[in-house]
GROMACS .gro file of C-alpha atoms in nm:
model
   67
    1TRP     CA    1   1.139   0.050   0.120
    2PHE     CA    2   1.169  -0.273  -0.052
    3LEU     CA    3   1.500  -0.279  -0.162
    4GLY     CA    4   1.619  -0.070   0.109
    5GLY     CA    5   1.737   0.288   0.096
    6ASP     CA    6   1.603   0.658   0.233
    7CYS     CA    7   1.277   0.621  -0.052
    8PRO     CA    8   1.063   0.427  -0.244
    9SER     CA    9   1.261   0.148  -0.580
   10LEU     CA   10   1.048   0.145  -0.890
   11VAL     CA   11   0.979  -0.192  -0.697
   12ASP     CA   12   0.758  -0.006  -0.431
   13LEU     CA   13   0.597   0.211  -0.731
   14GLN     CA   14   0.515  -0.085  -0.913
   15TYR     CA   15   0.378  -0.334  -0.645
   16VAL     CA   16   0.206  -0.061  -0.446
   17SER     CA   17  -0.101  -0.044  -0.691
   18HIS     CA   18  -0.116  -0.404  -0.622
   19ILE     CA   19  -0.155  -0.458  -0.285
   20GLU     CA   20  -0.337  -0.147  -0.205
   21ARG     CA   21  -0.536  -0.400  -0.467
   22MET     CA   22  -0.494  -0.715  -0.270
   23ASN     CA   23  -0.563  -0.585   0.054
   24ALA     CA   24  -0.895  -0.445  -0.065
   25SER     CA   25  -0.965  -0.772  -0.238
   26VAL     CA   26  -0.896  -0.994   0.044
   27LEU     CA   27  -1.059  -0.759   0.263
   28TYR     CA   28  -1.419  -0.815   0.072
   29TRP     CA   29  -1.424  -1.173  -0.027
   30LYS     CA   30  -1.227  -1.310   0.282
   31GLY     CA   31  -1.330  -1.073   0.511
   32LEU     CA   32  -0.899  -1.049   0.597
   33HIS     CA   33  -0.707  -0.796   0.694
   34LEU     CA   34  -0.367  -0.734   0.604
   35ARG     CA   35  -0.334  -0.388   0.755
   36GLY     CA   36  -0.363  -0.360   1.146
   37SER     CA   37  -0.413  -0.672   1.192
   38GLY     CA   38  -0.057  -0.703   1.361
   39LYS     CA   39   0.043  -1.040   1.148
   40TRP     CA   40   0.212  -0.899   0.916
   41LYS     CA   41   0.406  -0.585   1.039
   42ASN     CA   42   0.614  -0.508   0.718
   43ILE     CA   43   0.289  -0.457   0.490
   44ASP     CA   44   0.200  -0.193   0.775
   45ARG     CA   45   0.532  -0.048   0.787
   46TRP     CA   46   0.597  -0.025   0.417
   47PHE     CA   47   0.222   0.113   0.381
   48ASP     CA   48   0.263   0.390   0.718
   49ALA     CA   49   0.639   0.458   0.511
   50PHE     CA   50   0.437   0.529   0.192
   51GLU     CA   51   0.155   0.729   0.365
   52GLU     CA   52   0.428   0.967   0.500
   53ARG     CA   53   0.535   1.079   0.178
   54LEU     CA   54   0.353   1.404   0.046
   55SER     CA   55   0.319   1.249  -0.379
   56TYR     CA   56   0.119   0.915  -0.217
   57GLN     CA   57  -0.156   1.147   0.008
   58VAL     CA   58  -0.180   1.347  -0.330
   59ARG     CA   59  -0.250   1.066  -0.590
   60VAL     CA   60  -0.442   0.899  -0.352
   61HIS     CA   61  -0.676   1.181  -0.262
   62ALA     CA   62  -0.720   1.241  -0.610
   63MET     CA   63  -0.850   0.903  -0.671
   64MET     CA   64  -1.106   0.945  -0.395
   65VAL     CA   65  -1.200   1.277  -0.557
   66PHE     CA   66  -1.198   1.167  -0.908
   67ALA     CA   67  -1.342   0.802  -0.846
   0.00000   0.00000   0.00000
């Protein structure tokens, strides 16, 4: 996590939506993969840590269903 510890901090919760949008935008506009390319391993680990959390999974699923 951004500030360390076992759970996300307010900083992580504030920035996750921004980084999600950035990930989609740079892929669309520049063809650049932020995730899975191996270039930004900390971003990969950060998203992986979020995706292990049930609360994040529910939020992402709800966005897909109700968007």
